[in-house]
Amino acid sequence: MGELRDGERAPAVAVIVAAAGSGERLGASLPKALVPLGGRPMVTLSLVTAASCDAVDLIVVAAPPSHVSAIRGSVEAAALHTPTEVVGGGASRQDSVRLALEVVPSDFGIVVCHDAARPFASRDLFERVIGAVDGPDGADGAVPVIRPPDTVKQLDGDAVGRTIPRESLGLAQTPQAFRAGRLREAHASAARDGIEATDDAMLLEVAGMAVVAVPGEAANVKITTQEDLERAERIAEGAP
Ligand code: C5P
């Protein structure tokens, strides 16, 4: 956490782990968060990293409604020192985060949203995003980004429209950290206005809140396909 002045308390921090996806694109019989990676369910890697951050006081996992008890079993097996709750998720990622947010106590100051599908995010990265929203000068939200190394084309079908200056682009990752009140407001107005987003930062962006980019991590890959999973297995086993 940032430096504290006399009498100032560090804000309580909750981490929401979105783990309620079906993992259809992975073609597995289990939900993606429960697919084994390096001998443990994928979600366990994120739980262990989040729990290793001193600043984190509570973890809330959004589980597939059909697999709440299986995810609870993974949480117990991980023997985390950080209190961890499991709730049933919703039909979309956004619904899952909103449902998890409901069990975060109202006096928590910071909420971090992380996808179980990114099991290799480091503790450093969690601490970096938390640091960016902490303190009086902190932003409303912080997103890790990777600057694309490739030249990026805007396409219309197969036709190349134009080249987008890559200096202005960032590929967004999770964990993303937010001032809790701003995240709650952003989710409530999105639900009211029917806005659907693929990450939480977008909900703050459309509400005109201040979101900053922090450096992401190349190793923090998102596991979507069977091929991603095979590559992740090799990383989890420490293979070159
Ligand atoms: O499907 P995709 O990998 O893009 O989902 C991103 C993250 O959101 C995953 O960790 C997934 O478990 C989570 N998710 C969720 N609830 C849903 C759909 C996805 O928590 N209904």
XYZ file of N, CA and C and ligand atoms in Angstrom:
741
model
N 0.827 -1.195 0.000
C 0.000 0.000 0.000
C 0.865 1.249 0.000
N 0.283 2.392 -0.329
C 1.031 3.643 -0.350
C 1.434 4.042 1.059
N 2.292 5.068 1.160
C 2.728 5.488 2.493
C 1.559 6.066 3.255
N 1.503 5.740 4.536
C 0.383 6.210 5.342
C 0.830 7.351 6.228
N -0.018 8.392 6.294
C 0.267 9.465 7.240
C -0.230 9.014 8.602
N 0.170 9.747 9.665
C -0.267 9.404 11.019
C -1.783 9.299 11.069
N -2.276 8.256 11.687
C -3.713 8.123 11.896
C -4.469 7.663 10.669
N -3.798 7.529 9.503
C -4.486 7.127 8.273
C -4.426 5.600 8.171
N -5.561 4.988 7.856
C -5.555 3.524 7.730
C -5.535 3.132 6.273
N -4.853 2.023 5.979
C -4.853 1.530 4.602
C -6.272 1.070 4.275
N -6.753 1.350 3.053
C -8.105 0.877 2.712
C -8.119 -0.644 2.634
N -9.248 -1.233 3.046
C -9.382 -2.684 2.908
C -9.495 -3.017 1.421
N -8.868 -4.116 1.040
C -8.810 -4.511 -0.371
C -9.453 -5.888 -0.551
N -10.375 -5.980 -1.513
C -10.960 -7.283 -1.885
C -10.524 -7.627 -3.303
N -10.287 -8.899 -3.556
C -10.020 -9.375 -4.919
C -11.196 -10.243 -5.352
N -11.808 -9.884 -6.478
C -12.855 -10.718 -7.079
C -12.207 -11.554 -8.176
N -12.376 -12.868 -8.093
C -11.853 -13.740 -9.150
C -13.046 -14.234 -9.976
N -13.121 -13.783 -11.222
C -14.204 -14.194 -12.126
C -13.850 -15.581 -12.666
N -14.598 -16.582 -12.209
C -14.267 -17.974 -12.552
C -15.511 -18.737 -12.973
N -16.546 -18.005 -13.411
C -17.831 -18.647 -13.668
C -18.045 -18.996 -15.138
N -16.999 -18.847 -15.956
C -17.159 -19.173 -17.377
C -17.258 -20.676 -17.602
N -17.896 -21.038 -18.717
C -18.061 -22.466 -19.004
C -16.821 -23.051 -19.668
N -16.028 -22.186 -20.283
C -14.834 -22.661 -20.983
C -15.180 -23.438 -22.237
N -16.287 -23.037 -22.876
C -16.745 -23.735 -24.083
C -15.658 -23.833 -25.160
N -14.923 -22.705 -25.343
C -13.913 -22.663 -26.409
C -12.715 -23.565 -26.098
N -12.644 -24.020 -24.844
C -11.550 -24.911 -24.457
C -11.879 -26.353 -24.809
N -13.174 -26.626 -24.981
C -13.614 -27.973 -25.334
C -13.411 -28.982 -24.217
N -13.330 -28.524 -22.960
C -13.143 -29.456 -21.837
C -14.497 -29.820 -21.237
N -14.546 -30.918 -20.499
C -15.818 -31.316 -19.888
C -16.053 -30.539 -18.593
N -14.997 -29.973 -18.026
C -15.106 -29.179 -16.791
C -15.136 -27.690 -17.130
N -15.711 -26.850 -16.239
C -15.545 -25.399 -16.444
C -14.053 -25.061 -16.419
N -13.704 -24.018 -17.196
C -12.271 -23.693 -17.373
C -11.522 -23.532 -16.054
N -12.162 -22.884 -15.064
C -11.457 -22.603 -13.804
C -11.047 -23.875 -13.070
N -11.723 -24.988 -13.382
C -11.417 -26.251 -12.691
C -10.510 -27.171 -13.501
N -10.203 -26.768 -14.717
C -9.300 -27.583 -15.548
C -7.923 -27.599 -14.888
N -7.307 -28.778 -14.743
C -6.016 -28.823 -14.052
C -4.897 -28.158 -14.836
N -4.062 -27.468 -14.100
C -2.901 -26.796 -14.679
C -1.747 -27.003 -13.691
N -0.746 -27.745 -14.127
C 0.363 -28.046 -13.220
C -0.122 -28.812 -11.988
N -1.160 -29.640 -12.164
C -1.633 -30.490 -11.070
C -2.643 -29.830 -10.143
N -2.975 -28.561 -10.377
C -3.985 -27.889 -9.541
C -5.051 -27.272 -10.431
N -6.276 -27.092 -9.909
C -7.288 -26.419 -10.743
C -6.777 -25.027 -11.131
N -7.083 -24.614 -12.356
C -6.559 -23.324 -12.843
C -6.829 -22.181 -11.868
N -8.025 -22.131 -11.279
C -8.384 -21.017 -10.397
C -7.459 -20.927 -9.182
N -6.914 -22.064 -8.769
C -6.069 -22.081 -7.572
C -4.827 -21.207 -7.750
N -4.289 -21.153 -8.973
C -3.077 -20.350 -9.186
C -3.357 -18.873 -8.881
N -4.501 -18.369 -9.342
C -4.852 -16.964 -9.068
C -5.135 -16.750 -7.588
N -5.796 -17.726 -6.967
C -6.125 -17.589 -5.534
C -4.852 -17.496 -4.700
N -3.896 -18.356 -5.002
C -2.647 -18.379 -4.232
C -1.897 -17.047 -4.408
N -1.876 -16.531 -5.638
C -1.167 -15.260 -5.877
C -1.879 -14.107 -5.166
N -3.207 -14.044 -5.285
C -3.947 -12.953 -4.627
C -3.746 -13.024 -3.113
N -3.790 -14.238 -2.571
C -3.651 -14.404 -1.118
C -2.237 -14.072 -0.643
N -1.274 -14.098 -1.557
C 0.106 -13.807 -1.152
C 0.362 -12.295 -1.036
N -0.609 -11.468 -1.445
C -0.445 -10.007 -1.338
C -0.844 -9.579 0.071
N 0.058 -8.928 0.780
C -0.247 -8.482 2.148
C -1.449 -7.547 2.189
N -1.619 -6.744 1.128
C -2.681 -5.735 1.134
C -4.075 -6.338 1.009
N -4.167 -7.589 0.569
C -5.488 -8.174 0.257
C -6.125 -8.776 1.519
N -7.360 -8.313 1.822
C -8.055 -8.732 3.043
C -9.135 -9.770 2.779
N -9.619 -9.846 1.556
C -10.744 -10.740 1.247
C -10.678 -11.125 -0.224
N -11.002 -12.391 -0.495
C -11.120 -12.851 -1.888
C -12.551 -13.349 -2.077
N -13.153 -12.979 -3.198
C -14.486 -13.502 -3.534
C -14.380 -14.152 -4.915
N -14.750 -15.418 -4.984
C -14.691 -16.137 -6.254
C -16.105 -16.265 -6.806
N -16.295 -15.886 -8.069
C -17.571 -16.143 -8.745
C -17.430 -17.475 -9.474
N -18.199 -18.458 -9.042
C -18.086 -19.820 -9.572
C -19.247 -20.121 -10.506
N -19.055 -21.079 -11.427
C -20.221 -21.495 -12.225
C -21.279 -22.011 -11.244
N -22.537 -21.575 -11.378
C -23.562 -21.978 -10.407
C -23.623 -23.496 -10.194
N -23.333 -24.264 -11.247
C -23.381 -25.728 -11.132
C -22.151 -26.302 -10.418
N -21.140 -25.470 -10.178
C -19.879 -25.980 -9.612
C -19.417 -25.192 -8.396
N -20.384 -24.603 -7.669
C -20.005 -23.818 -6.483
C -19.288 -24.708 -5.468
N -19.821 -25.902 -5.237
C -19.172 -26.728 -4.196
C -17.822 -27.257 -4.669
N -17.666 -27.505 -5.961
C -16.350 -27.936 -6.462
C -15.326 -26.813 -6.290
N -15.737 -25.571 -6.558
C -14.804 -24.439 -6.387
C -14.506 -24.260 -4.895
N -15.545 -24.441 -4.039
C -15.290 -24.366 -2.580
C -14.248 -25.408 -2.187
N -14.331 -26.579 -2.788
C -13.361 -27.645 -2.503
C -11.950 -27.203 -2.881
N -11.813 -26.520 -4.027
C -10.489 -26.032 -4.452
C -9.973 -24.980 -3.482
N -10.881 -24.124 -3.016
C -10.474 -23.071 -2.061
C -9.966 -23.734 -0.782
N -10.707 -24.736 -0.285
C -10.282 -25.413 0.951
C -8.940 -26.103 0.751
N -8.794 -26.769 -0.385
C -7.544 -27.501 -0.649
C -6.349 -26.551 -0.734
N -6.604 -25.307 -1.137
C -5.487 -24.353 -1.273
C -5.020 -23.834 0.085
N -5.830 -24.046 1.143
C -5.473 -23.645 2.516
C -4.921 -22.210 2.548
N -5.714 -21.273 2.033
C -5.272 -19.867 1.958
C -5.376 -19.227 3.332
N -4.520 -18.262 3.605
C -4.621 -17.544 4.877
C -5.577 -16.361 4.773
N -5.960 -16.009 3.571
C -6.856 -14.867 3.356
C -8.302 -15.382 3.311
N -9.230 -14.749 4.065
C -10.627 -15.180 3.996
C -11.127 -15.197 2.554
N -11.801 -16.270 2.180
C -12.228 -16.430 0.780
C -13.668 -16.921 0.728
N -14.492 -16.202 -0.031
C -15.890 -16.603 -0.193
C -16.130 -17.025 -1.637
N -17.082 -17.933 -1.808
C -17.450 -18.384 -3.156
C -18.930 -18.079 -3.365
N -19.218 -17.408 -4.485
C -20.622 -17.133 -4.827
C -20.910 -17.704 -6.213
N -22.175 -17.954 -6.506
C -22.560 -18.393 -7.847
C -22.469 -17.203 -8.799
N -21.895 -17.408 -9.960
C -21.748 -16.332 -10.940
C -23.005 -16.171 -11.782
N -22.925 -15.277 -12.768
C -24.078 -14.983 -13.615
C -23.875 -15.456 -15.045
N -24.773 -14.987 -15.921
C -24.755 -15.438 -17.317
C -23.594 -14.833 -18.095
N -23.145 -13.645 -17.694
C -21.995 -13.008 -18.369
C -20.935 -12.703 -17.320
N -19.716 -12.424 -17.792
C -18.640 -12.061 -16.864
C -19.057 -10.864 -16.016
N -19.666 -9.880 -16.694
C -20.090 -8.660 -15.992
C -21.074 -8.988 -14.865
N -22.029 -9.890 -15.133
C -22.980 -10.311 -14.085
C -22.234 -10.998 -12.949
N -21.255 -11.822 -13.288
C -20.511 -12.554 -12.249
C -19.786 -11.579 -11.326
N -19.152 -10.563 -11.906
C -18.432 -9.580 -11.078
C -19.429 -8.814 -10.215
N -20.569 -8.439 -10.804
C -21.576 -7.675 -10.044
C -22.082 -8.489 -8.851
N -22.316 -9.774 -9.069
C -22.798 -10.634 -7.977
C -21.732 -10.791 -6.890
N -20.477 -10.907 -7.291
C -19.387 -11.025 -6.307
C -19.229 -9.720 -5.525
N -19.425 -8.621 -6.228
C -19.293 -7.290 -5.601
C -20.310 -7.115 -4.474
N -21.459 -7.778 -4.611
C -22.509 -7.653 -3.588
C -22.072 -8.203 -2.240
N -21.109 -9.126 -2.225
C -20.690 -9.676 -0.922
C -19.431 -8.981 -0.382
N -18.915 -7.999 -1.103
C -17.775 -7.220 -0.582
C -18.347 -6.179 0.387
N -17.894 -6.170 1.646
C -18.447 -5.219 2.616
C -18.316 -3.770 2.136
N -19.293 -2.940 2.521
C -19.358 -1.570 1.983
C -18.208 -0.692 2.462
N -17.503 -1.103 3.523
C -16.393 -0.252 3.987
C -15.056 -0.594 3.310
N -15.073 -1.520 2.370
C -13.825 -1.809 1.639
C -13.536 -0.660 0.666
N -12.272 -0.259 0.577
C -11.924 0.898 -0.242
C -11.516 0.556 -1.661
N -10.950 -0.644 -1.845
C -10.407 -1.016 -3.162
C -10.891 -2.411 -3.536
N -11.294 -2.562 -4.789
C -11.671 -3.890 -5.302
C -10.838 -4.172 -6.555
N -10.243 -5.349 -6.572
C -9.449 -5.794 -7.714
C -10.257 -6.877 -8.425
N -10.400 -6.761 -9.745
C -11.127 -7.777 -10.510
C -10.123 -8.559 -11.357
N -10.170 -9.864 -11.225
C -9.195 -10.691 -11.941
C -9.904 -11.880 -12.579
N -9.431 -12.281 -13.768
C -10.005 -13.438 -14.459
C -9.224 -14.696 -14.104
N -9.952 -15.739 -13.684
C -9.296 -17.024 -13.415
C -8.592 -17.542 -14.670
N -9.028 -17.055 -15.841
C -8.423 -17.495 -17.105
C -7.017 -16.923 -17.310
N -6.541 -16.082 -16.365
C -5.152 -15.561 -16.427
C -4.412 -16.038 -15.179
N -4.009 -17.311 -15.179
C -3.446 -17.878 -13.944
C -2.030 -17.435 -13.628
N -1.349 -16.753 -14.574
C 0.074 -16.440 -14.356
C 0.334 -14.982 -13.973
N -0.712 -14.224 -13.655
C -0.491 -12.844 -13.183
C 0.346 -12.917 -11.905
N 1.315 -12.018 -11.777
C 2.217 -12.092 -10.619
C 1.687 -11.271 -9.440
N 2.257 -11.535 -8.275
C 1.913 -10.728 -7.096
C 2.293 -9.264 -7.342
N 3.422 -9.065 -7.986
C 3.863 -7.714 -8.336
C 2.797 -6.952 -9.105
N 2.173 -7.656 -10.047
C 1.157 -6.999 -10.876
C -0.062 -6.615 -10.026
N -0.490 -7.523 -9.137
C -1.588 -7.173 -8.221
C -1.207 -5.919 -7.423
N 0.023 -5.903 -6.916
C 0.438 -4.771 -6.071
C 0.543 -3.486 -6.884
N 0.951 -3.613 -8.155
C 1.093 -2.431 -9.019
C -0.270 -1.777 -9.278
N -1.277 -2.595 -9.590
C -2.597 -1.987 -9.877
C -3.216 -1.423 -8.598
N -3.019 -2.119 -7.485
C -3.567 -1.606 -6.211
C -2.893 -0.260 -5.891
N -1.584 -0.207 -6.064
C -0.842 1.027 -5.783
C -1.330 2.202 -6.619
N -1.780 1.923 -7.849
C -2.190 3.002 -8.763
C -3.535 3.628 -8.384
N -4.338 2.944 -7.574
C -5.630 3.530 -7.173
C -5.648 3.893 -5.695
N -4.534 3.632 -5.010
C -4.469 3.875 -3.572
C -4.061 5.325 -3.299
N -4.505 5.853 -2.191
C -4.050 7.176 -1.764
C -4.843 8.289 -2.398
N -4.672 9.514 -1.894
C -5.486 10.650 -2.360
C -5.284 10.967 -3.838
N -4.093 10.651 -4.379
C -3.855 10.960 -5.794
C -4.129 9.773 -6.707
N -4.634 8.680 -6.144
C -4.865 7.478 -6.945
C -5.964 7.691 -7.983
N -5.887 6.915 -9.059
C -6.918 6.983 -10.107
C -8.169 6.244 -9.624
N -9.249 6.326 -10.436
C -10.455 5.558 -10.118
C -10.245 4.078 -10.442
N -9.454 3.838 -11.489
C -9.216 2.459 -11.909
C -7.835 2.328 -12.527
N -7.277 1.119 -12.487
C -5.961 0.876 -13.086
C -5.997 -0.443 -13.845
N -5.501 -0.403 -15.076
C -5.537 -1.553 -15.981
C -4.132 -1.880 -16.455
N -3.693 -3.140 -16.328
C -2.405 -3.492 -16.931
C -2.567 -3.607 -18.439
N -1.623 -3.044 -19.172
C -1.681 -3.155 -20.633
C -0.334 -3.589 -21.188
N -0.424 -4.276 -22.320
C 0.752 -4.598 -23.124
C 0.656 -3.735 -24.377
N 1.738 -3.036 -24.683
C 1.758 -2.241 -25.925
C 1.998 -3.209 -27.077
N 1.119 -3.223 -28.094
C 1.283 -4.214 -29.163
C 2.571 -3.986 -29.951
N 3.379 -5.022 -30.119
C 4.620 -4.867 -30.880
C 4.363 -4.889 -32.386
N 3.209 -5.403 -32.796
C 2.924 -5.556 -34.226
C 2.286 -4.294 -34.800
N 2.340 -4.180 -36.113
C 1.570 -3.142 -36.797
C 0.108 -3.600 -36.797
N -0.805 -2.687 -36.455
C -2.207 -3.093 -36.276
C -3.066 -2.522 -37.402
N -3.856 -3.389 -38.046
C -4.716 -2.980 -39.164
C -6.181 -2.990 -38.738
N -6.903 -2.009 -39.210
C -8.347 -2.049 -39.043
C -8.921 -2.770 -40.249
N -9.775 -3.774 -40.012
C -10.266 -4.611 -41.109
C -11.763 -4.440 -41.307
N -12.167 -4.607 -42.568
C -13.584 -4.705 -42.887
C -13.698 -6.030 -43.626
N -14.042 -7.122 -42.922
C -13.912 -8.454 -43.507
C -12.426 -8.706 -43.729
N -12.069 -9.044 -45.001
C -10.655 -9.260 -45.315
C -9.992 -7.983 -45.849
N -10.791 -6.961 -46.080
C -10.217 -5.731 -46.651
C -9.544 -4.916 -45.552
N -8.316 -4.477 -45.869
C -7.589 -3.655 -44.907
C -8.024 -2.210 -45.085
N -8.557 -1.633 -44.008
C -8.996 -0.245 -44.048
C -7.819 0.684 -43.856
N -7.251 0.664 -42.674
C -6.140 1.574 -42.395
C -5.271 0.980 -41.303
N -4.133 1.623 -41.105
C -3.230 1.210 -40.040
C -3.450 2.112 -38.839
N -3.647 1.492 -37.678
C -3.899 2.280 -36.463
C -2.559 2.521 -35.772
N -2.239 3.793 -35.476
C -0.950 4.050 -34.821
C -0.855 3.238 -33.526
N 0.141 2.352 -33.453
C 0.148 1.434 -32.308
C 0.540 2.119 -31.003
N 1.134 3.341 -31.127
C 1.499 4.073 -29.900
C 0.269 4.369 -29.061
N -0.906 4.391 -29.727
C -2.112 4.759 -28.981
C -2.864 3.520 -28.490
N -2.266 2.335 -28.644
C -2.999 1.118 -28.305
C -2.402 0.385 -27.112
N -3.263 -0.255 -26.339
C -2.812 -1.105 -25.245
C -3.722 -2.321 -25.166
N -3.148 -3.504 -25.039
C -3.945 -4.725 -24.899
C -4.184 -4.936 -23.408
N -5.468 -4.905 -23.025
C -5.799 -4.897 -21.593
C -5.732 -6.288 -20.978
N -5.247 -6.341 -19.754
C -5.187 -7.587 -18.983
C -5.973 -7.406 -17.681
N -6.049 -8.458 -16.902
C -6.429 -8.360 -15.495
C -5.231 -8.875 -14.694
N -5.067 -8.557 -13.427
C -5.987 -7.879 -12.509
C -6.119 -6.380 -12.785
N -7.364 -5.871 -12.599
C -7.639 -4.443 -12.701
C -8.124 -3.979 -11.323
N -7.602 -2.854 -10.853
C -7.973 -2.372 -9.510
C -8.831 -1.120 -9.620
N -9.720 -0.966 -8.653
C -10.669 0.157 -8.684
C -10.923 0.681 -7.280
N -11.213 1.968 -7.199
C -11.813 2.489 -5.975
C -13.187 1.839 -5.893
N -13.481 1.236 -4.741
C -14.676 0.384 -4.656
C -15.956 1.135 -5.015
N -16.077 2.382 -4.525
C -17.310 3.143 -4.771
C -17.508 3.408 -6.252
N -16.404 3.703 -6.951
C -16.488 3.995 -8.386
C -16.883 2.734 -9.167
N -16.325 1.585 -8.747
C -16.667 0.329 -9.439
C -18.148 0.000 -9.236
N -18.616 0.197 -8.003
C -20.046 -0.066 -7.741
C -20.929 0.845 -8.594
N -20.573 2.141 -8.633
C -21.352 3.107 -9.450
C -21.351 2.689 -10.910
N -20.158 2.312 -11.414
C -20.028 1.969 -12.842
C -20.862 0.733 -13.172
N -20.846 -0.273 -12.293
C -21.657 -1.473 -12.542
C -23.139 -1.153 -12.460
N -23.516 -0.300 -11.495
C -24.944 0.019 -11.355
C -25.428 0.787 -12.585
N -24.640 1.765 -13.074
C -25.152 2.521 -14.224
C -25.125 1.676 -15.485
N -24.173 0.742 -15.597
C -24.164 -0.151 -16.767
C -25.406 -1.038 -16.752
N -25.769 -1.557 -15.569
C -26.952 -2.423 -15.475
C -28.202 -1.615 -15.851
N -28.228 -0.355 -15.385
C -29.389 0.512 -15.661
C -29.484 0.840 -17.149
N -28.328 1.109 -17.774
C -28.330 1.572 -19.169
C -28.133 0.440 -20.181
N -28.052 -0.800 -19.692
C -27.897 -1.935 -20.604
C -26.552 -1.967 -21.306
N -25.495 -1.474 -20.632
C -24.150 -1.496 -21.232
C -23.481 -2.820 -20.895
N -22.931 -3.471 -21.930
C -22.228 -4.731 -21.699
C -20.765 -4.546 -22.063
N -19.894 -5.020 -21.187
C -18.460 -4.810 -21.411
C -17.722 -6.110 -21.154
N -16.556 -6.237 -21.786
C -15.778 -7.461 -21.593
C -14.765 -7.303 -20.460
N -14.584 -6.072 -19.967
C -13.808 -5.920 -18.732
C -14.434 -4.814 -17.896
N -13.969 -4.691 -16.649
C -14.583 -3.733 -15.728
C -14.143 -2.308 -16.023
N -12.889 -2.158 -16.490
C -12.386 -0.813 -16.773
C -13.291 -0.108 -17.774
N -13.809 -0.849 -18.755
C -14.647 -0.242 -19.790
C -15.888 0.414 -19.175
N -16.404 -0.184 -18.106
C -17.600 0.391 -17.467
C -17.273 1.746 -16.836
N -16.047 1.892 -16.306
C -15.638 3.190 -15.752
C -15.363 4.175 -16.884
N -14.733 3.664 -17.979
C -14.405 4.546 -19.116
C -15.678 5.191 -19.650
N -16.734 4.374 -19.858
C -17.948 4.947 -20.449
C -18.633 5.899 -19.476
N -18.360 5.718 -18.186
C -18.951 6.627 -17.193
C -18.075 7.864 -16.986
N -16.991 7.981 -17.768
C -16.140 9.176 -17.709
C -15.219 9.208 -16.502
N -14.969 8.066 -15.889
C -14.089 8.040 -14.717
C -12.624 7.916 -15.168
N -11.706 8.184 -14.207
C -10.272 8.231 -14.553
C -9.636 6.852 -14.410
N -9.300 6.269 -15.550
C -8.657 4.943 -15.552
C -7.234 5.108 -16.099
N -6.257 4.554 -15.384
C -4.870 4.663 -15.861
C -4.360 3.295 -16.296
N -3.393 3.340 -17.223
C -2.732 2.105 -17.670
C -1.457 1.931 -16.862
N -1.188 0.696 -16.457
C 0.101 0.373 -15.835
C 0.712 -0.751 -16.680
N 2.031 -0.926 -16.618
C 2.620 -1.975 -17.454
C 2.089 -3.362 -17.099
N 1.644 -4.096 -18.123
C 1.204 -5.478 -17.928
C 2.392 -6.424 -17.999
N 2.085 -7.707 -18.111
C 3.144 -8.724 -18.134
C 2.932 -9.654 -19.325
N 4.008 -9.896 -20.087
C 3.909 -10.772 -21.250
C 3.490 -12.184 -20.829
N 3.911 -12.612 -19.640
C 3.595 -13.973 -19.188
C 2.147 -14.117 -18.726
N 1.466 -12.974 -18.579
C 0.089 -12.997 -18.046
C -0.903 -13.284 -19.171
N -0.771 -14.460 -19.779
C -1.593 -14.800 -20.945
C -2.989 -15.232 -20.516
N -3.934 -15.074 -21.433
C -5.305 -15.521 -21.163
C -5.510 -16.877 -21.824
N -6.043 -17.800 -21.074
C -6.239 -19.150 -21.616
C -7.657 -19.268 -22.149
N -7.730 -19.436 -23.461
C -9.037 -19.513 -24.122
C -9.191 -20.847 -24.854
N -8.193 -21.228 -25.621
C -8.305 -22.421 -26.470
C -7.489 -23.580 -25.881
N -7.704 -24.767 -26.468
C -6.941 -25.958 -26.082
C -5.442 -25.726 -26.286
N -5.121 -25.003 -27.350
C -3.708 -24.693 -27.638
C -3.108 -23.818 -26.528
N -3.872 -22.819 -26.074
C -3.409 -21.965 -24.958
C -3.147 -22.825 -23.734
N -4.051 -23.797 -23.505
C -3.935 -24.638 -22.307
C -2.675 -25.505 -22.378
N -2.420 -26.034 -23.559
C -1.218 -26.875 -23.711
C 0.042 -26.043 -23.466
N 0.056 -24.820 -23.975
C 1.215 -23.940 -23.762
C 1.333 -23.609 -22.267
N 0.172 -23.365 -21.634
C 0.174 -23.026 -20.198
C 0.670 -24.197 -19.358
N 0.318 -25.427 -19.767
C 0.792 -26.629 -19.064
C 2.312 -26.656 -19.063
N 2.879 -26.334 -20.225
C 4.354 -26.360 -20.316
C 4.949 -25.281 -19.417
N 4.290 -24.109 -19.358
C 4.796 -23.035 -18.485
C 4.670 -23.478 -17.018
N 3.490 -24.058 -16.661
C 3.247 -24.461 -15.271
C 4.233 -25.538 -14.826
N 4.654 -26.355 -15.776
C 5.611 -27.423 -15.424
C 7.045 -26.931 -15.511
N 7.211 -25.671 -15.878
C 8.546 -25.076 -15.932
C 9.355 -25.500 -17.153
N 8.669 -26.064 -18.165
C 9.371 -26.487 -19.384
C 9.731 -25.253 -20.214
N 10.781 -25.336 -21.038
C 11.168 -24.174 -21.844
C 10.122 -23.882 -22.907
O -14.806 -16.598 -21.469
P -13.630 -15.753 -21.105
O -12.354 -16.535 -20.920
O -13.450 -14.550 -21.958
O -13.972 -15.178 -19.655
C -13.093 -14.324 -18.948
C -13.220 -14.622 -17.465
O -14.536 -14.329 -17.030
C -12.933 -16.089 -17.126
O -12.072 -16.170 -16.009
C -14.315 -16.648 -16.860
O -14.340 -17.689 -15.896
C -15.069 -15.435 -16.328
N -16.515 -15.508 -16.561
C -17.375 -15.419 -15.474
N -18.736 -15.533 -15.679
C -19.245 -15.736 -16.910
C -18.373 -15.803 -18.034
C -17.007 -15.679 -17.832
O -16.928 -15.270 -14.339
N -20.555 -15.877 -17.055
